[in-house]
mmCIF file of C-alpha atoms in Angstrom:
data_model
loop_
_atom_site.group_PDB
_atom_site.id
_atom_site.type_symbol
_atom_site.label_atom_id
_atom_site.label_comp_id
_atom_site.label_asym_id
_atom_site.label_seq_id
_atom_site.Cartn_x
_atom_site.Cartn_y
_atom_site.Cartn_z
ATOM 1 C CA MET A 1 -13.510 5.890 9.987
ATOM 2 C CA ASN A 2 -16.768 7.690 9.183
ATOM 3 C CA SER A 3 -19.736 5.318 9.051
ATOM 4 C CA ALA A 4 -20.506 6.575 5.564
ATOM 5 C CA ALA A 5 -17.568 4.530 4.324
ATOM 6 C CA LEU A 6 -19.481 1.327 5.030
ATOM 7 C CA TYR A 7 -22.008 1.864 2.270
ATOM 8 C CA PRO A 8 -21.466 0.880 -1.360
ATOM 9 C CA PRO A 9 -21.208 3.366 -4.214
ATOM 10 C CA LEU A 10 -24.363 4.470 -5.975
ATOM 11 C CA ASN A 11 -25.809 2.803 -9.071
ATOM 12 C CA ALA A 12 -27.102 5.256 -11.641
ATOM 13 C CA PRO A 13 -28.956 7.627 -9.290
ATOM 14 C CA PRO A 14 -31.452 10.057 -10.841
ATOM 15 C CA ALA A 15 -30.162 13.494 -11.807
ATOM 16 C CA ASN A 16 -32.211 15.244 -9.102
ATOM 17 C CA MET A 17 -30.845 13.057 -6.293
ATOM 18 C CA PHE A 18 -27.972 15.435 -5.504
ATOM 19 C CA ASN A 19 -27.843 19.170 -4.915
ATOM 20 C CA ASN A 20 -25.604 21.673 -6.648
ATOM 21 C CA VAL A 21 -22.877 22.549 -4.156
ATOM 22 C CA PRO A 22 -20.648 25.517 -5.068
ATOM 23 C CA GLY A 23 -17.094 24.358 -5.636
ATOM 24 C CA TYR A 24 -18.168 20.720 -6.197
ATOM 25 C CA GLU A 25 -19.882 21.053 -9.578
ATOM 26 C CA GLY A 26 -17.891 18.214 -11.146
ATOM 27 C CA THR A 27 -18.432 15.766 -8.286
ATOM 28 C CA MET A 28 -20.057 12.496 -9.358
ATOM 29 C CA ALA A 29 -21.405 9.375 -7.733
ATOM 30 C CA GLY A 30 -18.561 6.862 -7.691
ATOM 31 C CA GLY A 31 -15.943 9.614 -7.583
ATOM 32 C CA GLY A 32 -13.345 10.873 -10.001
ATOM 33 C CA GLY A 33 -9.630 11.548 -10.006
ATOM 34 C CA PHE A 34 -7.534 13.224 -7.351
ATOM 35 C CA LEU A 35 -7.940 16.977 -6.962
ATOM 36 C CA PRO A 36 -4.891 19.211 -7.487
ATOM 37 C CA PRO A 37 -3.811 20.937 -4.278
ATOM 38 C CA PRO A 38 -4.060 24.727 -4.037
ATOM 39 C CA MET A 39 -1.011 26.875 -4.448
ATOM 40 C CA PRO A 40 0.642 27.801 -1.134
ATOM 41 C CA LEU A 41 -0.358 31.232 0.194
ATOM 42 C CA GLU A 42 3.276 32.091 0.854
ATOM 43 C CA PRO A 43 6.270 31.342 -1.374
ATOM 44 C CA VAL A 44 7.823 27.991 -0.535
ATOM 45 C CA ALA A 45 11.430 28.223 0.568
ATOM 46 C CA PRO A 46 13.789 26.354 -1.783
ATOM 47 C CA PRO A 47 15.113 23.039 -0.492
ATOM 48 C CA GLN A 48 18.303 23.271 1.497
ATOM 49 C CA PRO A 49 21.229 20.856 1.163
ATOM 50 C CA GLY A 50 21.604 18.524 4.100
ATOM 51 C CA PRO A 51 24.901 17.761 5.835
ATOM 52 C CA VAL A 52 27.052 15.135 4.175
ATOM 53 C CA PRO A 53 29.151 13.008 6.548
ATOM 54 C CA ASP A 54 32.636 11.904 5.619
ATOM 55 C CA ASN A 55 32.569 8.450 7.240
ATOM 56 C CA TRP A 56 31.625 6.207 4.326
ATOM 57 C CA CYS A 57 33.623 3.142 5.400
ATOM 58 C CA ILE A 58 32.367 -0.139 6.797
ATOM 59 C CA PRO A 59 34.325 -2.716 8.828
ATOM 60 C CA SER A 60 35.577 -5.682 6.836
ATOM 61 C CA LEU A 61 33.965 -9.069 7.431
ATOM 62 C CA ALA A 62 35.747 -11.210 10.002
ATOM 63 C CA GLU A 63 36.847 -14.653 8.862
ATOM 64 C CA ASP A 64 35.021 -16.489 11.659
ATOM 65 C CA VAL A 65 31.773 -14.647 10.786
ATOM 66 C CA ALA A 66 32.141 -15.670 7.141
ATOM 67 C CA ARG A 67 32.739 -19.291 8.156
ATOM 68 C CA GLU A 68 29.701 -19.398 10.479
ATOM 69 C CA ALA A 69 27.486 -17.879 7.782
ATOM 70 C CA PHE A 70 28.634 -20.575 5.333
ATOM 71 C CA LYS A 71 27.911 -23.340 7.880
ATOM 72 C CA SER A 72 24.429 -21.963 8.473
ATOM 73 C CA TYR A 73 23.845 -21.802 4.718
ATOM 74 C CA ALA A 74 24.916 -25.440 4.207
ATOM 75 C CA SER A 75 22.824 -26.743 7.098
ATOM 76 C CA SER A 76 19.722 -25.024 5.718
ATOM 77 C CA HIS A 77 19.878 -27.129 2.519
ATOM 78 C CA CYS A 78 18.856 -30.737 2.967
ATOM 79 C CA CYS A 79 20.809 -31.851 -0.107
ATOM 80 C CA TYR A 80 24.089 -30.164 0.854
ATOM 81 C CA SER A 81 26.876 -31.880 2.727
ATOM 82 C CA GLU A 82 28.295 -29.665 5.466
ATOM 83 C CA SER A 83 31.844 -30.820 4.772
ATOM 84 C CA PRO A 84 32.876 -27.881 2.509
ATOM 85 C CA ALA A 85 31.636 -25.427 5.138
ATOM 86 C CA THR A 86 33.301 -27.161 8.099
ATOM 87 C CA ASP A 87 36.465 -28.501 6.463
ATOM 88 C CA GLY A 88 37.085 -25.888 3.779
ATOM 89 C CA VAL A 89 40.052 -23.541 4.299
ATOM 90 C CA ILE A 90 39.542 -19.833 3.561
ATOM 91 C CA THR A 91 42.399 -18.543 1.405
ATOM 92 C CA SER A 92 41.315 -14.935 0.835
ATOM 93 C CA MET A 93 38.412 -12.490 1.213
ATOM 94 C CA GLU A 94 37.628 -9.582 -1.113
ATOM 95 C CA PRO A 95 35.126 -6.739 -0.438
ATOM 96 C CA PHE A 96 32.671 -5.797 -3.183
ATOM 97 C CA ASN A 97 30.530 -3.416 -1.095
ATOM 98 C CA THR A 98 27.825 -1.444 -2.875
ATOM 99 C CA TYR A 99 25.466 1.437 -2.085
ATOM 100 C CA ARG A 100 21.697 1.716 -2.002
ATOM 101 C CA TYR A 101 19.983 5.093 -2.294
ATOM 102 C CA ARG A 102 16.350 5.327 -1.170
ATOM 103 C CA LEU A 103 13.980 8.253 -1.711
ATOM 104 C CA GLU A 104 10.647 8.488 0.095
ATOM 105 C CA THR A 105 8.085 11.121 -0.854
ATOM 106 C CA TYR A 106 5.129 11.366 1.504
ATOM 107 C CA THR A 107 1.990 12.806 -0.077
ATOM 108 C CA GLU A 108 -1.601 13.648 0.757
ATOM 109 C CA SER A 109 -4.224 13.250 -1.995
ATOM 110 C CA ARG A 110 -7.899 14.212 -1.936
ATOM 111 C CA SER A 111 -10.893 13.249 -4.051
ATOM 112 C CA THR A 112 -14.648 13.699 -3.687
ATOM 113 C CA GLU A 113 -17.764 11.775 -4.638
ATOM 114 C CA TRP A 114 -21.474 11.920 -3.994
ATOM 115 C CA ALA A 115 -22.496 9.242 -1.507
ATOM 116 C CA GLN A 116 -25.652 8.119 0.251
ATOM 117 C CA LYS A 117 -26.704 6.086 3.278
ATOM 118 C CA PRO A 118 -29.991 5.188 4.970
ATOM 119 C CA HIS A 119 -31.363 8.212 6.802
ATOM 120 C CA GLU A 120 -31.117 7.503 10.511
ATOM 121 C CA GLY A 121 -32.236 10.805 11.973
ATOM 122 C CA GLU A 122 -29.247 12.932 10.942
ATOM 123 C CA ALA A 123 -29.944 16.622 10.381
ATOM 124 C CA ALA A 124 -29.758 17.968 6.853
ATOM 125 C CA ASP A 125 -27.172 20.774 6.876
ATOM 126 C CA PHE A 126 -27.123 21.648 3.173
ATOM 127 C CA TYR A 127 -26.826 25.415 2.677
ATOM 128 C CA THR A 128 -26.980 26.181 6.403
ATOM 129 C CA GLN A 129 -23.441 27.407 5.803
ATOM 130 C CA THR A 130 -21.094 27.477 2.834
ATOM 131 C CA ALA A 131 -19.459 24.104 2.359
ATOM 132 C CA PRO A 132 -15.666 24.155 2.752
ATOM 133 C CA GLN A 133 -13.649 23.397 -0.360
ATOM 134 C CA PRO A 134 -12.010 19.929 -0.578
ATOM 135 C CA TRP A 135 -8.591 21.118 0.588
ATOM 136 C CA GLU A 136 -10.144 23.272 3.343
ATOM 137 C CA VAL A 137 -11.727 20.347 5.221
ATOM 138 C CA PRO A 138 -9.641 19.757 8.384
ATOM 139 C CA VAL A 139 -8.199 16.267 8.793
ATOM 140 C CA THR A 140 -5.882 14.609 11.294
ATOM 141 C CA ALA A 141 -2.814 13.319 9.498
ATOM 142 C CA PRO A 142 -1.107 10.083 10.581
ATOM 143 C CA SER A 143 2.560 9.827 11.487
ATOM 144 C CA LEU A 144 4.897 10.839 8.678
ATOM 145 C CA PHE A 145 5.693 8.187 6.061
ATOM 146 C CA THR A 146 2.718 6.053 7.173
ATOM 147 C CA ASP A 147 0.122 4.972 4.590
ATOM 148 C CA HIS A 148 -3.434 5.736 5.655
ATOM 149 C CA LYS A 149 -6.910 6.392 4.208
ATOM 150 C CA GLN A 150 -9.764 8.386 5.666
ATOM 151 C CA GLU A 151 -13.294 9.175 4.480
ATOM 152 C CA ILE A 152 -15.091 12.271 5.756
ATOM 153 C CA ARG A 153 -18.579 13.642 5.189
ATOM 154 C CA VAL A 154 -18.091 17.191 3.910
ATOM 155 C CA PRO A 155 -19.925 19.602 6.233
ATOM 156 C CA PHE A 156 -22.971 21.475 4.895
ATOM 157 C CA THR A 157 -23.568 19.141 1.916
ATOM 158 C CA SER A 158 -26.115 16.724 3.469
ATOM 159 C CA SER A 159 -29.722 16.480 2.255
ATOM 160 C CA ILE A 160 -32.579 14.067 2.928
ATOM 161 C CA LYS A 161 -34.095 12.427 -0.165
ATOM 162 C CA ASP A 162 -36.778 9.826 -0.769
ATOM 163 C CA CYS A 163 -35.286 6.467 -1.682
ATOM 164 C CA ASN A 164 -35.378 6.174 -5.464
ATOM 165 C CA ILE A 165 -34.949 2.386 -5.442
ATOM 166 C CA CYS A 166 -38.033 1.391 -3.438
ATOM 167 C CA HIS A 167 -39.983 4.608 -4.150
ATOM 168 C CA SER A 168 -40.034 5.382 -0.418
ATOM 169 C CA SER A 169 -41.851 2.161 0.473
ATOM 170 C CA GLY A 170 -38.935 0.755 2.437
ATOM 171 C CA THR A 171 -39.441 -2.703 0.904
ATOM 172 C CA MET A 172 -38.620 -4.576 -2.269
ATOM 173 C CA PRO A 173 -39.960 -7.878 -3.670
ATOM 174 C CA CYS A 174 -38.103 -10.846 -2.210
ATOM 175 C CA GLU A 175 -35.525 -12.095 -4.700
ATOM 176 C CA GLU A 176 -35.705 -15.647 -3.385
ATOM 177 C CA CYS A 177 -39.414 -16.183 -4.107
ATOM 178 C CA ASP A 178 -39.980 -13.398 -6.665
ATOM 179 C CA GLY A 179 -42.305 -11.663 -4.235
ATOM 180 C CA LYS A 180 -44.738 -14.589 -3.954
ATOM 181 C CA GLY A 181 -44.004 -15.460 -0.339
ATOM 182 C CA HIS A 182 -43.724 -19.155 -1.161
ATOM 183 C CA LYS A 183 -41.597 -21.501 -3.251
ATOM 184 C CA GLU A 184 -41.846 -24.954 -4.741
ATOM 185 C CA CYS A 185 -41.467 -27.634 -2.078
ATOM 186 C CA TRP A 186 -37.849 -28.778 -1.896
ATOM 187 C CA ALA A 187 -38.870 -32.361 -1.041
ATOM 188 C CA CYS A 188 -41.444 -33.177 -3.694
ATOM 189 C CA HIS A 189 -40.820 -30.391 -6.160
ATOM 190 C CA GLY A 190 -44.572 -29.740 -6.205
ATOM 191 C CA ASN A 191 -45.457 -33.198 -7.584
ATOM 192 C CA ASP A 192 -46.229 -35.414 -4.572
ATOM 193 C CA GLU A 193 -49.811 -35.431 -3.331
ATOM 194 C CA THR A 194 -48.744 -37.304 -0.186
ATOM 195 C CA CYS A 195 -45.731 -35.100 0.734
ATOM 196 C CA SER A 196 -45.551 -34.578 4.486
ATOM 197 C CA THR A 197 -43.110 -31.648 4.157
ATOM 198 C CA CYS A 198 -45.550 -29.363 2.355
ATOM 199 C CA LYS A 199 -48.727 -31.231 3.427
ATOM 200 C CA SER A 200 -49.422 -32.037 -0.232
ATOM 201 C CA THR A 201 -49.643 -28.363 -1.247
ATOM 202 C CA GLY A 202 -46.536 -28.528 -3.442
ATOM 203 C CA GLN A 203 -45.412 -25.221 -1.914
ATOM 204 C CA GLU A 204 -43.485 -24.098 1.149
ATOM 205 C CA SER A 205 -43.214 -20.718 2.818
ATOM 206 C CA CYS A 206 -40.167 -18.659 1.764
ATOM 207 C CA LYS A 207 -37.757 -18.613 4.683
ATOM 208 C CA LYS A 208 -35.834 -15.602 3.459
ATOM 209 C CA CYS A 209 -38.820 -13.240 3.707
ATOM 210 C CA ASP A 210 -40.845 -15.267 6.266
ATOM 211 C CA GLY A 211 -43.579 -15.688 3.688
ATOM 212 C CA ASN A 212 -44.189 -11.946 3.347
ATOM 213 C CA GLY A 213 -43.004 -11.703 -0.252
ATOM 214 C CA THR A 214 -41.018 -8.567 0.574
ATOM 215 C CA GLN A 215 -37.777 -7.635 2.263
ATOM 216 C CA ASN A 216 -36.252 -4.415 3.493
ATOM 217 C CA CYS A 217 -34.868 -2.300 0.669
ATOM 218 C CA LYS A 218 -31.106 -2.817 0.619
ATOM 219 C CA THR A 219 -30.466 0.803 -0.360
ATOM 220 C CA CYS A 220 -32.362 2.546 2.439
ATOM 221 C CA ASN A 221 -32.471 -0.442 4.830
ATOM 222 C CA GLY A 222 -36.221 0.022 5.221
ATOM 223 C CA LYS A 223 -35.862 3.674 6.316
ATOM 224 C CA ARG A 224 -37.610 4.972 3.153
ATOM 225 C CA GLN A 225 -35.283 7.958 2.986
ATOM 226 C CA LEU A 226 -31.626 8.505 2.198
ATOM 227 C CA LEU A 227 -29.062 10.972 3.448
ATOM 228 C CA THR A 228 -27.084 12.203 0.450
ATOM 229 C CA PHE A 229 -23.804 14.051 0.923
ATOM 230 C CA ILE A 230 -20.406 14.721 -0.562
ATOM 231 C CA GLN A 231 -17.782 12.338 0.738
ATOM 232 C CA LEU A 232 -14.156 13.416 0.888
ATOM 233 C CA LYS A 233 -11.553 10.693 0.471
ATOM 234 C CA VAL A 234 -8.113 11.516 1.859
ATOM 235 C CA GLU A 235 -5.185 9.234 1.131
ATOM 236 C CA TRP A 236 -1.713 9.509 2.609
ATOM 237 C CA THR A 237 0.878 7.527 0.655
ATOM 238 C CA ASN A 238 4.593 6.965 1.140
ATOM 239 C CA HIS A 239 6.130 6.589 -2.318
ATOM 240 C CA VAL A 240 9.399 4.659 -1.984
ATOM 241 C CA GLU A 241 11.967 4.190 -4.723
ATOM 242 C CA ASP A 242 15.400 2.581 -4.487
ATOM 243 C CA HIS A 243 18.484 2.821 -6.628
ATOM 244 C CA LEU A 244 21.148 0.168 -6.185
ATOM 245 C CA VAL A 245 24.616 0.946 -7.471
ATOM 246 C CA GLU A 246 25.704 -1.774 -9.852
ATOM 247 C CA GLN A 247 28.063 -4.318 -8.344
ATOM 248 C CA ASN A 248 30.379 -6.561 -10.364
ATOM 249 C CA ILE A 249 30.102 -9.763 -8.388
ATOM 250 C CA GLY A 250 26.971 -11.187 -9.993
ATOM 251 C CA LEU A 251 24.414 -10.949 -7.178
ATOM 252 C CA LYS A 252 20.830 -10.377 -8.273
ATOM 253 C CA VAL A 253 19.093 -7.138 -7.362
ATOM 254 C CA ASP A 254 16.316 -9.138 -5.688
ATOM 255 C CA ASP A 255 18.879 -10.768 -3.398
ATOM 256 C CA LEU A 256 20.189 -7.406 -2.266
ATOM 257 C CA SER A 257 16.673 -5.988 -1.842
ATOM 258 C CA SER A 258 16.035 -8.501 0.934
ATOM 259 C CA VAL A 259 18.979 -7.430 3.123
ATOM 260 C CA SER A 260 19.935 -4.327 5.053
ATOM 261 C CA GLY A 261 23.211 -2.438 5.200
ATOM 262 C CA LYS A 262 24.968 0.167 7.288
ATOM 263 C CA GLU A 263 23.055 3.441 7.263
ATOM 264 C CA LEU A 264 25.519 6.109 6.210
ATOM 265 C CA PHE A 265 23.242 9.056 5.741
ATOM 266 C CA LYS A 266 19.610 10.070 6.289
ATOM 267 C CA ASN A 267 17.817 13.387 6.205
ATOM 268 C CA ASN A 268 14.261 14.528 5.698
ATOM 269 C CA GLN A 269 12.527 17.844 5.181
ATOM 270 C CA TYR A 270 9.609 19.300 3.235
ATOM 271 C CA LEU A 271 11.524 19.237 -0.060
ATOM 272 C CA LEU A 272 14.964 17.707 -0.365
ATOM 273 C CA TYR A 273 18.025 18.944 -2.144
ATOM 274 C CA PRO A 274 19.962 16.405 -4.252
ATOM 275 C CA LEU A 275 22.702 14.644 -2.319
ATOM 276 C CA LEU A 276 26.024 16.317 -2.996
ATOM 277 C CA GLY A 277 29.612 15.289 -2.438
ATOM 278 C CA PHE A 278 29.033 11.555 -2.321
ATOM 279 C CA PRO A 279 32.179 9.517 -3.095
ATOM 280 C CA ASN A 280 30.323 7.427 -5.670
ATOM 281 C CA PRO A 281 28.902 9.760 -8.367
ATOM 282 C CA ALA A 282 26.162 7.216 -9.216
ATOM 283 C CA ILE A 283 24.477 7.992 -5.883
ATOM 284 C CA SER A 284 24.498 11.750 -6.513
ATOM 285 C CA GLU A 285 23.095 11.187 -10.000
ATOM 286 C CA ALA A 286 20.364 8.872 -8.660
ATOM 287 C CA SER A 287 19.426 11.416 -5.991
ATOM 288 C CA ASP A 288 19.067 14.202 -8.525
ATOM 289 C CA ARG A 289 17.102 12.036 -10.975
ATOM 290 C CA LEU A 290 14.672 10.535 -8.446
ATOM 291 C CA LEU A 291 13.938 13.889 -6.793
ATOM 292 C CA LYS A 292 13.001 15.348 -10.178
ATOM 293 C CA ASP A 293 10.918 12.274 -11.041
ATOM 294 C CA HIS A 294 8.960 12.407 -7.781
ATOM 295 C CA GLN A 295 8.283 16.125 -8.160
ATOM 296 C CA ALA A 296 6.936 15.557 -11.676
ATOM 297 C CA LYS A 297 4.835 12.497 -10.711
ATOM 298 C CA TYR A 298 3.267 13.587 -7.442
ATOM 299 C CA ALA A 299 3.186 17.383 -7.113
ATOM 300 C CA GLN A 300 0.377 17.893 -9.667
ATOM 301 C CA THR A 301 -2.273 15.695 -8.035
ATOM 302 C CA SER A 302 -1.191 15.610 -4.397
ATOM 303 C CA ARG A 303 0.414 17.706 -1.708
ATOM 304 C CA ILE A 304 3.970 16.730 -0.827
ATOM 305 C CA LEU A 305 4.237 16.772 2.955
ATOM 306 C CA GLN A 306 7.778 15.477 3.493
ATOM 307 C CA GLN A 307 10.657 13.774 1.732
ATOM 308 C CA ARG A 308 13.353 11.513 3.153
ATOM 309 C CA GLN A 309 16.528 10.162 1.558
ATOM 310 C CA THR A 310 18.739 7.415 2.893
ATOM 311 C CA VAL A 311 22.075 5.956 1.809
ATOM 312 C CA GLU A 312 23.101 2.487 2.927
ATOM 313 C CA LEU A 313 26.384 0.708 2.391
ATOM 314 C CA ILE A 314 25.588 -2.941 1.774
ATOM 315 C CA PRO A 315 28.489 -5.198 2.736
ATOM 316 C CA ILE A 316 29.402 -7.810 0.139
ATOM 317 C CA THR A 317 32.387 -10.107 0.580
ATOM 318 C CA GLN A 318 33.655 -12.727 -1.837
ATOM 319 C CA VAL A 319 35.204 -15.595 0.115
ATOM 320 C CA ASN A 320 37.720 -17.811 -1.676
ATOM 321 C CA TYR A 321 38.341 -21.206 -0.082
ATOM 322 C CA LYS A 322 39.847 -24.620 -0.794
ATOM 323 C CA TRP A 323 38.198 -27.961 -0.175
ATOM 324 C CA LYS A 324 39.728 -31.305 -1.175
ATOM 325 C CA GLY A 325 42.413 -29.508 -3.132
ATOM 326 C CA ASP A 326 40.034 -27.505 -5.340
ATOM 327 C CA SER A 327 39.315 -23.753 -5.198
ATOM 328 C CA HIS A 328 35.761 -22.555 -4.637
ATOM 329 C CA VAL A 329 33.913 -19.306 -3.953
ATOM 330 C CA TYR A 330 30.929 -18.122 -1.942
ATOM 331 C CA ILE A 331 29.554 -14.654 -1.245
ATOM 332 C CA VAL A 332 28.408 -13.202 2.084
ATOM 333 C CA TYR A 333 26.196 -10.110 1.838
ATOM 334 C CA GLY A 334 24.064 -7.810 3.967
ATOM 335 C CA ASN A 335 23.970 -7.224 7.713
ATOM 336 C CA GLU A 336 22.106 -10.523 7.900
ATOM 337 C CA HIS A 337 25.166 -12.375 6.473
ATOM 338 C CA GLN A 338 23.183 -14.075 3.724
ATOM 339 C CA VAL A 339 25.197 -16.460 1.543
ATOM 340 C CA SER A 340 25.183 -17.121 -2.180
ATOM 341 C CA ALA A 341 27.016 -20.228 -3.389
ATOM 342 C CA ASP A 342 25.751 -21.196 -6.834
ATOM 343 C CA ASN A 343 28.344 -23.928 -7.376
ATOM 344 C CA TYR A 344 28.337 -25.620 -3.990
ATOM 345 C CA PRO A 345 30.768 -28.533 -4.370
ATOM 346 C CA ALA A 346 28.993 -31.229 -2.333
ATOM 347 C CA THR A 347 25.372 -31.843 -3.190
ATOM 348 C CA CYS A 348 23.300 -34.980 -3.495
ATOM 349 C CA CYS A 349 19.973 -35.984 -4.988
ATOM 350 C CA CYS A 350 17.258 -35.996 -2.320
ATOM 351 C CA VAL A 351 14.246 -38.241 -2.593
ATOM 352 C CA ILE A 352 11.166 -37.075 -0.691
ATOM 353 C CA MET A 353 8.971 -39.994 0.273
#
């Protein structure tokens, strides 16, 4: 990251602190909103439909896997007896598999602001050449679908200015002692004529400024001058949105968000075409809706670099079993074989000492 990123934003700088750079007339200290990307020089090819596989099935859950998942679930709860899980007899298993559609839109956004740092010998390059426009500044992008931020000093915008905070003195009055170089004695509070700490002066030298009454200016770090420049902020963001097809077994969406499924389909390209031919029409509808939403939300203030869509089949199995003559139910879901059993039949009251 550029070292300019280490310095805080400006506080009400004077109007003459910054130059007028063509193409950056609206740039302010502290920055503004994201800048709209330029129109492509060549027409963008329309998105092309990706291949749609025909293998949408998933193997059914084996009975021994369902039983082991239930045992693990019972043993993880201190107040649950393991008897229903070990002694219960499975009578039937019903699949309630559902689908999850995920759309990722990877964007690059740019914004600019006037910035400053202590001048440390850098050359002033303002007007030695024409400054590139915000979207013309070359940057190295990270791997696709990876969030990242970068701050870059825009070439040919740097000038050297006298520090407006300390008036080019390089120092400011010490805040600890109000510029006096000494403070009231901490031991006697200035009232003890026999105090050995301050030798009866009632005062002690300020340790923060070594008794000088001044410290280096925090803005210019004692350099007396500032390098002012336009700072470009580039932000790569992966916008992820999921749609989960409604399932009729009663599991919460949050439960299903924490598990993975079988990946049925994935494709990525610059701009995606809505998923066609999916057996469940809710997935096709979600694909069409989310692609339109992402285009409307992100294309105006950022450049879309790539999109990716994924369809997962999340396995959900309702297991019916008998224990001590009564019928009960638990649910196994996800590749992780998580279990939901809201009405577990053998619980006790635990007392934590």
